[in-house]
mmCIF file of C-alpha atoms in Angstrom:
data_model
loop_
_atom_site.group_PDB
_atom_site.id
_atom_site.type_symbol
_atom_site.label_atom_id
_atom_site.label_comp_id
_atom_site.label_asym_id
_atom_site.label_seq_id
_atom_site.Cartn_x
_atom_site.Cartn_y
_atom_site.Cartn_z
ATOM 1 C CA UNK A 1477 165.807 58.837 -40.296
ATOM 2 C CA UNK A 1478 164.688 60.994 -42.905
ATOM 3 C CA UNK A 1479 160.737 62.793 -42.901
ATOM 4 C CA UNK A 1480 160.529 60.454 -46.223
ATOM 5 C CA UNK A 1481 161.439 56.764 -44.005
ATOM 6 C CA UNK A 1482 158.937 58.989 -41.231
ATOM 7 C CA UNK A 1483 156.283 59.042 -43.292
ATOM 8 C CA UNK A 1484 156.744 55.479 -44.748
ATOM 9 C CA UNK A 1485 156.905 54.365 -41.008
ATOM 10 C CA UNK A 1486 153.539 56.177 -40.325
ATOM 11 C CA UNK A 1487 152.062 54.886 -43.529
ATOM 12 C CA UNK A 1488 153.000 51.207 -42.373
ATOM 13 C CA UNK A 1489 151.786 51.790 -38.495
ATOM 14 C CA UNK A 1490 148.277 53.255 -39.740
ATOM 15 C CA UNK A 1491 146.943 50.595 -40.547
ATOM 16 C CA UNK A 1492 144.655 48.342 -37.160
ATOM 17 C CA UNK A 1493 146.096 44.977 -38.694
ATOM 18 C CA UNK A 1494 149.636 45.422 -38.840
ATOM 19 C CA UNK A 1495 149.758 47.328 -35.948
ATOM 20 C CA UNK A 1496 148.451 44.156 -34.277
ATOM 21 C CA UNK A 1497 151.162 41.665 -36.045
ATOM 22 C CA UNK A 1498 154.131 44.334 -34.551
ATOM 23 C CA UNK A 1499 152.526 43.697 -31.127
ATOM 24 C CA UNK A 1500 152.838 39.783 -31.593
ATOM 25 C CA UNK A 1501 156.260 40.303 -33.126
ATOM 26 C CA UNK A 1502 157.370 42.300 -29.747
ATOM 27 C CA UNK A 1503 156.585 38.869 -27.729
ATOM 28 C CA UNK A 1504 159.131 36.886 -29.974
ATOM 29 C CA UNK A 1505 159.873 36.123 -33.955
ATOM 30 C CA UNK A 1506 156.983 34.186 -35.553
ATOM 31 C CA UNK A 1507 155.918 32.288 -39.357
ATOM 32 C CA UNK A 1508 153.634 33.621 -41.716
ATOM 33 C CA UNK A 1509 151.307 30.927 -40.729
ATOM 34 C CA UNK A 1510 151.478 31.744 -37.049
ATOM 35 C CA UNK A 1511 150.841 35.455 -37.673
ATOM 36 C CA UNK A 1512 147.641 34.835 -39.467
ATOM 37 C CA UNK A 1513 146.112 32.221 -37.017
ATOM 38 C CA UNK A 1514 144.349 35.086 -35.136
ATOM 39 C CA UNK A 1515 143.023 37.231 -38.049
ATOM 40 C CA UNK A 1516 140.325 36.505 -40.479
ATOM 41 C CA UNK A 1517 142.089 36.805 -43.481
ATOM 42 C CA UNK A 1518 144.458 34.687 -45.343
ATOM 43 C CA UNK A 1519 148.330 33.743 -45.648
ATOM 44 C CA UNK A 1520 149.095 35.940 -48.588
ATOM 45 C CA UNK A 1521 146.950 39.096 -47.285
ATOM 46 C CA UNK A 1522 148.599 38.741 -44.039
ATOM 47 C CA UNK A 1523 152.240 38.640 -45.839
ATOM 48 C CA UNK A 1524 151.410 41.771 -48.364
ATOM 49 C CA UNK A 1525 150.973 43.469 -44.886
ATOM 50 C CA UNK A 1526 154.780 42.218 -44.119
ATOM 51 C CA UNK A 1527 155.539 43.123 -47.186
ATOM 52 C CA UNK A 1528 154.585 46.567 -46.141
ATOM 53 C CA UNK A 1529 156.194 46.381 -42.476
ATOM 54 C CA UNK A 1530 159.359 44.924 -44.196
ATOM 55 C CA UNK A 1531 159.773 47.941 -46.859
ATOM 56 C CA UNK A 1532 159.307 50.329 -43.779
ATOM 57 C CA UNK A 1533 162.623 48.851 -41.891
ATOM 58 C CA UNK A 1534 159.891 48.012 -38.885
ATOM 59 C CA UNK A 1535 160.595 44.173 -39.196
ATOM 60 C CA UNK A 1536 163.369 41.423 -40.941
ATOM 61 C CA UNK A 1537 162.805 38.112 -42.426
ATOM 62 C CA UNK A 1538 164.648 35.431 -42.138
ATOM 63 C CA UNK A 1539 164.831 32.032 -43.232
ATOM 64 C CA UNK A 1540 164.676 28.936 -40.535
ATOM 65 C CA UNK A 1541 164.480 25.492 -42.032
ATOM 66 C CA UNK A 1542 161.233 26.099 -44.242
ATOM 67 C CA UNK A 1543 159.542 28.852 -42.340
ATOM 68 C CA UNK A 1544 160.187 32.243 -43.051
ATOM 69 C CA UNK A 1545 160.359 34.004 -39.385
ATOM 70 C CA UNK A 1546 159.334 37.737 -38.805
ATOM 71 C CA UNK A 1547 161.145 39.966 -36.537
ATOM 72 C CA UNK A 1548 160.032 42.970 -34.896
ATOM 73 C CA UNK A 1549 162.789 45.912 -35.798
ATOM 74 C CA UNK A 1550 162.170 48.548 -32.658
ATOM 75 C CA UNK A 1551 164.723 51.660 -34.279
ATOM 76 C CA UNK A 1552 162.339 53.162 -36.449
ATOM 77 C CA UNK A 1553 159.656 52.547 -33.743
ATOM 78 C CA UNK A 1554 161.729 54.637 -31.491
ATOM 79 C CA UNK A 1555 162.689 57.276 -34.225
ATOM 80 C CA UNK A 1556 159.227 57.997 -35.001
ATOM 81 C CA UNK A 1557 158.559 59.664 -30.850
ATOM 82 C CA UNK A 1558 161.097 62.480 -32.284
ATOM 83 C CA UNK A 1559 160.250 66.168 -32.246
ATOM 84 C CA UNK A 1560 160.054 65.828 -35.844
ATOM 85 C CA UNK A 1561 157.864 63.168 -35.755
ATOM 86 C CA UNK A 1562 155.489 65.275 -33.460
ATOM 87 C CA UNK A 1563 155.817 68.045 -35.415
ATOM 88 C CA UNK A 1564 154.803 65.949 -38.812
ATOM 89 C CA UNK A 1565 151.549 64.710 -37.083
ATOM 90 C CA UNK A 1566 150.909 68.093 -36.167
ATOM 91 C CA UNK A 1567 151.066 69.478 -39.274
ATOM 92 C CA UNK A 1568 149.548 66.705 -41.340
ATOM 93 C CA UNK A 1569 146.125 66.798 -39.093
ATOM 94 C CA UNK A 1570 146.187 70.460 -39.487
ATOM 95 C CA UNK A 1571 146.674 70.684 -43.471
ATOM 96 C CA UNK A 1572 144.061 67.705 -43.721
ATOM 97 C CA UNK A 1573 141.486 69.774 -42.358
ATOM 98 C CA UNK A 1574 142.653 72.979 -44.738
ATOM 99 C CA UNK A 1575 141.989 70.226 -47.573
ATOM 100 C CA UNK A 1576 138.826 69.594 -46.071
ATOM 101 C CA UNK A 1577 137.727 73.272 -45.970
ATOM 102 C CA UNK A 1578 139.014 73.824 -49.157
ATOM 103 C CA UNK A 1579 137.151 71.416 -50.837
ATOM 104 C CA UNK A 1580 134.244 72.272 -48.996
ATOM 105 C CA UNK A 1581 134.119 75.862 -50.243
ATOM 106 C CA UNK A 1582 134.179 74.982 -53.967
ATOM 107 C CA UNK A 1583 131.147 72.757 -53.351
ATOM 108 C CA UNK A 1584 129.791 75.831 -52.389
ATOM 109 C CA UNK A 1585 131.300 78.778 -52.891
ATOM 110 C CA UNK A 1586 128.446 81.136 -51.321
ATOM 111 C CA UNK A 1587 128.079 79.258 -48.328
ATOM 112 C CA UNK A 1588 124.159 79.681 -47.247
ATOM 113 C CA UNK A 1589 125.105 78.385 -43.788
ATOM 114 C CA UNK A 1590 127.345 81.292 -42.993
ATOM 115 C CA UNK A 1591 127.477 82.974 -39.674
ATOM 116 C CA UNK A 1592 125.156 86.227 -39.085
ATOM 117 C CA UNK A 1593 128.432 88.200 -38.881
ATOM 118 C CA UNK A 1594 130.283 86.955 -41.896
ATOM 119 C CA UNK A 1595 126.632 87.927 -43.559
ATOM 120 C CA UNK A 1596 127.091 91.310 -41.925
ATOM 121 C CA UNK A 1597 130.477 91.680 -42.982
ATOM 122 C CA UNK A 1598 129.893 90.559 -46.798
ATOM 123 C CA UNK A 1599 126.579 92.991 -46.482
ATOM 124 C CA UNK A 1600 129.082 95.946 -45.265
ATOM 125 C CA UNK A 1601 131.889 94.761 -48.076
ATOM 126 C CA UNK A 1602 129.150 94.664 -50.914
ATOM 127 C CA UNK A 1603 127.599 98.169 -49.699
ATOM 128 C CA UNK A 1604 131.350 99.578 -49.967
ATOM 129 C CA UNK A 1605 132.106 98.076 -53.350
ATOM 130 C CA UNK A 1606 128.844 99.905 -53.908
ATOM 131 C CA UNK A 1607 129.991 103.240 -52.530
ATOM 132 C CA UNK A 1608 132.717 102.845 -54.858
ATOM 133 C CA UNK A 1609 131.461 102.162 -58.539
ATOM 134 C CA UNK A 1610 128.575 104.696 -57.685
ATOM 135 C CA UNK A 1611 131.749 107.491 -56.941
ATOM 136 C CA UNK B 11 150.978 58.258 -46.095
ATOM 137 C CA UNK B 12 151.743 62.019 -45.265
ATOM 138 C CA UNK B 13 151.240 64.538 -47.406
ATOM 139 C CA UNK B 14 153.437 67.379 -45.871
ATOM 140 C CA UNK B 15 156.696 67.325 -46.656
ATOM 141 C CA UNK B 16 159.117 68.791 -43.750
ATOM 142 C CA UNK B 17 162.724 69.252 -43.653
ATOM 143 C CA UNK B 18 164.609 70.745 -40.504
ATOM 144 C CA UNK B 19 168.711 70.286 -41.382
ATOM 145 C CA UNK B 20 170.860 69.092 -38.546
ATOM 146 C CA UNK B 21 173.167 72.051 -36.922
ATOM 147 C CA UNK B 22 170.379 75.118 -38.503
ATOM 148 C CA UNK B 23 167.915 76.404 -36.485
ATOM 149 C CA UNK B 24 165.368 76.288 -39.773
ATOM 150 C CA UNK B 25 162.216 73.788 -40.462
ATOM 151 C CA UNK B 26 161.014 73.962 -43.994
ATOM 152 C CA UNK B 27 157.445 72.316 -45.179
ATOM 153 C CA UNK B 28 155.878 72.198 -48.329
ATOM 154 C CA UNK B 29 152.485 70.821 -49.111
ATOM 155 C CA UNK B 30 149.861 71.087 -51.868
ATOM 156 C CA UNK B 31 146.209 71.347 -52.172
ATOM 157 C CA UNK B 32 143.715 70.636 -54.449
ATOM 158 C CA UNK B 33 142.578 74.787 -54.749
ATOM 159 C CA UNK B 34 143.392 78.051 -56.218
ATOM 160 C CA UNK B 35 145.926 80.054 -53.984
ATOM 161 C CA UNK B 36 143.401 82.733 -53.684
ATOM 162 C CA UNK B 37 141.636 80.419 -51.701
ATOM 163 C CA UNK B 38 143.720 78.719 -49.608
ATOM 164 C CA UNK B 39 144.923 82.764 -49.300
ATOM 165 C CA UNK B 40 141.619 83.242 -47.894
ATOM 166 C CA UNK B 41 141.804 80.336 -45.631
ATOM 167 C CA UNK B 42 144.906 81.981 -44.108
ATOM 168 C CA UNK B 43 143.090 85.458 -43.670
ATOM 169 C CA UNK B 44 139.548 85.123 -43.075
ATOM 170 C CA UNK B 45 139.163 84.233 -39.490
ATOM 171 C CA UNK B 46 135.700 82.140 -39.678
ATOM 172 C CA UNK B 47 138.083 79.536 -41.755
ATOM 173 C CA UNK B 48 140.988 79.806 -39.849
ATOM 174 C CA UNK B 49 138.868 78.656 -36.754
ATOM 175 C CA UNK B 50 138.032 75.512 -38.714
ATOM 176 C CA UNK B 51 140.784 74.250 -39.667
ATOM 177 C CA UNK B 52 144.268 75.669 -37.577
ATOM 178 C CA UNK B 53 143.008 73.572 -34.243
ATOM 179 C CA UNK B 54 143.977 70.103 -33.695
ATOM 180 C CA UNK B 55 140.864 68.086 -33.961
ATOM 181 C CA UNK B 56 140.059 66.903 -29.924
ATOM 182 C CA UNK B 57 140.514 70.405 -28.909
ATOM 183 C CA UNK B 58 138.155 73.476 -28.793
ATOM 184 C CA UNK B 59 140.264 76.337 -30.805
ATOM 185 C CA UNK B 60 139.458 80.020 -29.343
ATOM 186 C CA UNK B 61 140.613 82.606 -31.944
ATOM 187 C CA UNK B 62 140.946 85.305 -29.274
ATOM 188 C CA UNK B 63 142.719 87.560 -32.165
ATOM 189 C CA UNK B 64 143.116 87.531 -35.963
ATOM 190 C CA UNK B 65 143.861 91.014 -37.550
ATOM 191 C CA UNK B 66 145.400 89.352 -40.828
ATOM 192 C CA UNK B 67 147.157 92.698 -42.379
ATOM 193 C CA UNK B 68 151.040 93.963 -41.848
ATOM 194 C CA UNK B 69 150.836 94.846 -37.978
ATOM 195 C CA UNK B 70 147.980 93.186 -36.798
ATOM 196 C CA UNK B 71 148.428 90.722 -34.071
ATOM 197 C CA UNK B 72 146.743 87.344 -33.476
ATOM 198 C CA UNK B 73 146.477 85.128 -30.147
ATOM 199 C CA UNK B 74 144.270 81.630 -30.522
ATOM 200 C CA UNK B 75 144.117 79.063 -27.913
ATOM 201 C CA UNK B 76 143.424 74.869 -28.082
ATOM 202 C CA UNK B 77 141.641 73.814 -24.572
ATOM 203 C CA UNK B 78 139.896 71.158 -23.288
ATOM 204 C CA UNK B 79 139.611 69.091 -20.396
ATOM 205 C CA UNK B 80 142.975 68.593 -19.114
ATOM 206 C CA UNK B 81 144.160 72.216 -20.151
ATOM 207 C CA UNK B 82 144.930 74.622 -22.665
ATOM 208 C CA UNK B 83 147.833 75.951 -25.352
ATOM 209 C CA UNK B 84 148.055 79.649 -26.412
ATOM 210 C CA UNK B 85 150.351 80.794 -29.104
ATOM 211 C CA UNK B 86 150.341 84.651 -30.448
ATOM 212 C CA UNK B 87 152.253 86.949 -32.592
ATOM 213 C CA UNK B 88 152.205 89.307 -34.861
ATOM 214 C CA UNK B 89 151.753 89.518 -39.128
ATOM 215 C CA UNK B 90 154.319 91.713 -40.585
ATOM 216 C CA UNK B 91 152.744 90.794 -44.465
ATOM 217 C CA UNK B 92 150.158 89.134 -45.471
ATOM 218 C CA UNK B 93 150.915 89.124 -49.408
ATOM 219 C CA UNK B 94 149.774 85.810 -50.899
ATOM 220 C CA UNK B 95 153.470 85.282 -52.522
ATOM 221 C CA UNK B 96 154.687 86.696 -48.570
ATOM 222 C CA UNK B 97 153.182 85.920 -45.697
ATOM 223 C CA UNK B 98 155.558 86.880 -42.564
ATOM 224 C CA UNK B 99 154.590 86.177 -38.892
ATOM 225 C CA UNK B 100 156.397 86.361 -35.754
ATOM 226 C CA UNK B 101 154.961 82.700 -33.598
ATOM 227 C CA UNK B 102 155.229 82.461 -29.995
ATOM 228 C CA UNK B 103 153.512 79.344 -28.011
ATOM 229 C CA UNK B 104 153.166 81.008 -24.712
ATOM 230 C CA UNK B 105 154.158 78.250 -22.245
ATOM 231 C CA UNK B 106 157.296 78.733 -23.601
ATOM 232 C CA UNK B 107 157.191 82.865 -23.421
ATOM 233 C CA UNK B 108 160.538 84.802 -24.887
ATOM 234 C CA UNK B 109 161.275 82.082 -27.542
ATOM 235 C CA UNK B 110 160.129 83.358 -31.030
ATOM 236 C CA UNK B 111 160.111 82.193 -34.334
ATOM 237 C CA UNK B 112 159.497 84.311 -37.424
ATOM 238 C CA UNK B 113 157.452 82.562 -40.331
ATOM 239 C CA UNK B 114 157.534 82.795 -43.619
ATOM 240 C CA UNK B 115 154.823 81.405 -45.955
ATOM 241 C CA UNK B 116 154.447 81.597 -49.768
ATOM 242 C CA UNK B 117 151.491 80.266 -51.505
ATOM 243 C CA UNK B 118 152.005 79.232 -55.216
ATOM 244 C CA UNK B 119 149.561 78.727 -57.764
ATOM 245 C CA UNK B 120 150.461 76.053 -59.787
ATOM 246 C CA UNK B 121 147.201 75.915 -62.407
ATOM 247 C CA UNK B 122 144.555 73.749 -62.999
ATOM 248 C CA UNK B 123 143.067 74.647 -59.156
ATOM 249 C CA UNK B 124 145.947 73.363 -57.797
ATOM 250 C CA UNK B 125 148.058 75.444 -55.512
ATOM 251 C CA UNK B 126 151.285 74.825 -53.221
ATOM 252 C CA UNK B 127 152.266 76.198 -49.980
ATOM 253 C CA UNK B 128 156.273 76.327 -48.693
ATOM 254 C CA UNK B 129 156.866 77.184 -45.415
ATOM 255 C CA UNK B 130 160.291 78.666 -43.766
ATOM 256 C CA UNK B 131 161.093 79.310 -39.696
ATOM 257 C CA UNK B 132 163.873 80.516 -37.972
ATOM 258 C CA UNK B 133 163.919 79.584 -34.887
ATOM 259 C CA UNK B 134 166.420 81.473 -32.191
ATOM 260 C CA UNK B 135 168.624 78.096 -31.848
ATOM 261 C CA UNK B 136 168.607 74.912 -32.914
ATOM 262 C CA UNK B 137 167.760 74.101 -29.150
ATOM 263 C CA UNK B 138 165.146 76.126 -29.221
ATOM 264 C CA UNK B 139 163.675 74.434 -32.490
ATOM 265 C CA UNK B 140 163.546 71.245 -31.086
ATOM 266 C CA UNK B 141 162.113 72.240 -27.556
ATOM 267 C CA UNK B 142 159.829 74.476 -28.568
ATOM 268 C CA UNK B 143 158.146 72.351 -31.214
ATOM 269 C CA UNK B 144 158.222 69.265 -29.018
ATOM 270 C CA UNK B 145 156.303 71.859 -26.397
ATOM 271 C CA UNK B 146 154.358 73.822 -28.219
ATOM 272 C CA UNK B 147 153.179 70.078 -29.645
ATOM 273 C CA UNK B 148 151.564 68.633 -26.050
ATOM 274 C CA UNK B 149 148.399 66.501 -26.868
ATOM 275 C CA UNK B 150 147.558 68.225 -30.024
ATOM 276 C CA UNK B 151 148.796 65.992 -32.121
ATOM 277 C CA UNK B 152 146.683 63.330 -34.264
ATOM 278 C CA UNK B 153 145.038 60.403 -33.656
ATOM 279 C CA UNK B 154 147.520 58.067 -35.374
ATOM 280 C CA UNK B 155 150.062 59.369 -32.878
ATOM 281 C CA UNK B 156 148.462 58.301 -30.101
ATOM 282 C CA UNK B 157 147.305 54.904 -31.413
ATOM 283 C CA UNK B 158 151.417 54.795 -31.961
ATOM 284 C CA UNK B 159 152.029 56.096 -28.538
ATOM 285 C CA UNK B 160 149.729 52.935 -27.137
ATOM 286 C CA UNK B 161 151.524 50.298 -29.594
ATOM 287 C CA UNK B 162 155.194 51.701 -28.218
ATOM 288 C CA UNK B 163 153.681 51.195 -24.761
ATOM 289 C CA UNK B 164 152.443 48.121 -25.075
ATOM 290 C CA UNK B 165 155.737 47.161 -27.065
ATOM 291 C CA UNK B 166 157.946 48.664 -24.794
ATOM 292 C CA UNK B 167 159.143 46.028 -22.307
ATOM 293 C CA UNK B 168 159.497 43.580 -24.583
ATOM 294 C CA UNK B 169 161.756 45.130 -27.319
ATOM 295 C CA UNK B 170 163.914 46.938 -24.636
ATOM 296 C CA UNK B 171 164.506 43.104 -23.590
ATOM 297 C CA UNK B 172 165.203 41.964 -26.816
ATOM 298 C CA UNK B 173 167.671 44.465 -27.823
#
C-alpha cells in the first residue's frame, strides 16, 4: 500500500461514525438501512460515510436482490499496523504541533509569556548586538 | 487526512518526508534550533519530553527523553550542520544502542510565509530501518493510532474468521 492509500485509510478511520459502521461490518455484511438503524442521522449521511469507506478499499458493495450489502475489507486494516504506518502517525502528531507553534509565534512574535531564561538570554543577545554597533 | 508525505523505497535503507507549513523558513529554522520550542513541539503529546541536551551548532550534541508512567524513550546524537538549506544529524534511539541513522533536513522557503521541509535518512540496513522505527515508535504515537489499535482489536476475531 502506498503512504498516499495510508493516509486515505487514516482519513476514512478518523472519523467516531464510520469507525463504528466497520465494527458492525466485522460481525457480518449489512444494508444501508440496517447500518443507520443505530445512529441518529439519516440514510444518505450514513451512505456518504460508505462512500468514504468504499473509496478507501476498507469495504465492497454489492448488490443482493434490492439491497445494496456492505462488506468489511480487513487488508488495508491490516496494512495500516506497518512500521510505516507507525512511523506516519509519529510524524504527523509531531509536525501538527510545529504548525501549532508556528502559528502561535506570529500571533505574537515577542512572546510576553517567555521563560525568565529565554528573557535572560535575549537580554545577553541584545547587550552583545550592543557591544557590537557601539565597536 | 495527513499532511506529511513519507516515502521509504522497498530494498533501500532510505525514508524520505516532506511537509509544509504555513511560516517563513527562518522560523520554522528557529523552531529546529531554539531549544524552548523544540521542547514544545518534538514530544509526542501523552508524554513528558526532557530535553536533557540541545547544542544546535556543527558538533554539538543533543539527548531528549519522552517518559511517563509506564516508562521512558531516549534518543541522542550529534549535529554536524545546522544551515537552514543543511541541517545534518546523526539519530540514535537508545533502546536500540549501535544502530544510527544520519539525517538530513532542508528547509525551503517557498514565499508568501509559506515554507517546506524535506527530510532524508540513511539508515545502516533496510532491517535496521524497519526495526528501529517500529522501536524507536513504542506508545508515542497519536491518538488516532490507538483509537485504530482498539477498532483492529475489537475487529480482530471476526475478520480473521471471515477471511
Amino acid at each position: 500500500m502506498s503512504v498516499d492509500q495510508l493516509s486515505t485509510v487514516f482519513g476514512a478511520l478518523a472519523d467516531p461514525t464510520r469507525r463504528a459502521i466497520l465494527a458492525r461490518l466485522a460481525e457480518g455484511d449489512l444494508a444501508v438501512r440496517d447500518l443507520a438503524a443505530p445512529f441518529p442521522m439519516s440514510q444518505p449521511a450514513i451512505s456518504r460515510h460508505l462512500k468514504v469507506l468504499e473509496g478507501a478499499g476498507l469495504i465492497s458493495r454489492s448488490r443482493r436482490a434490492t439491497a445494496r450489502l456492505s462488506h468489511l475489507e480487513a487488508e488495508p486494516l491490516r496494512e495500516a499496523t506497518t512500521w510505516l504506518a507507525r512511523y506516519q502517525a509519529y510524524w504527523d502528531e509531531r509536525f501538527d504541533q510545529l504548525d501549532e507553534l508556528l502559528a502561535q509565534l506570529q500571533r505574537r512574535p515577542q512572546p510576553g509569556a517567555a521563560s525568565t531564561r529565554t528573557k535572560a538570554k535575549k537580554a545577553k543577545k541584545a547587550r552583545k548586538k550592543e557591544g557590537r554597533t557601539q565597536r | 487526512m495527513s499532511k506529511t508525505t513519507i516515502t521509504a523505497p522497498a530494498g533501500v535503507p532510505f525514508v524520505d518526508m516532506e511537509r509544509e507549513f504555513v511560516a517563513p523558513a527562518a522560523l520554522v529554522h528557529r523552531a529546529y534550533l531554539e531549544p524552548e520550542l523544540v521542547t514544545q513541539w518534538l514530544g509526542p503529546r501523552k508524554y513528558e519530553m526532557v530535553l536533557d541536551k540541545w547544542d544546535a551548532r556543527a558538533g554539538g550534541q543533543y539527548r531528549y527523553v519522552h517518559r511517563n508512567a509506564d516508562g521512558e524513550f531516549a534518543f541522542h546524537g550529534v549535529f554536524h550542520s545546522m544551515d537552514m538549506d543543511n541541517m545534518v544529524q546523526t539519530f540514535e534511539f537508545e533502546g536500540v544502542p549501535g544502530h544510527v541513522s544520519l539525517d538530513q533536513l532542508v528547509i525551503e522557503d517557498l514565499g508568501g510565509g509559506r515554507s517546506r521541509i524535506r527530510s532524508h535518512s540513511v539508515f545502516q540496513s533496510v532491517a535496521d530501518r524497519d526495526a528501529m522505527v517500529e522501536a524507536g515508535m513504542g506508545d508515542g504515537v497519536e491518538d488516532g493510532y490507538n483509537r485504530l489499535d482498539e477498532l483492529l482489536e475489537k475487529l480482530g476475531a471476526p475478520v480473521g474468521a471471515s477471511r
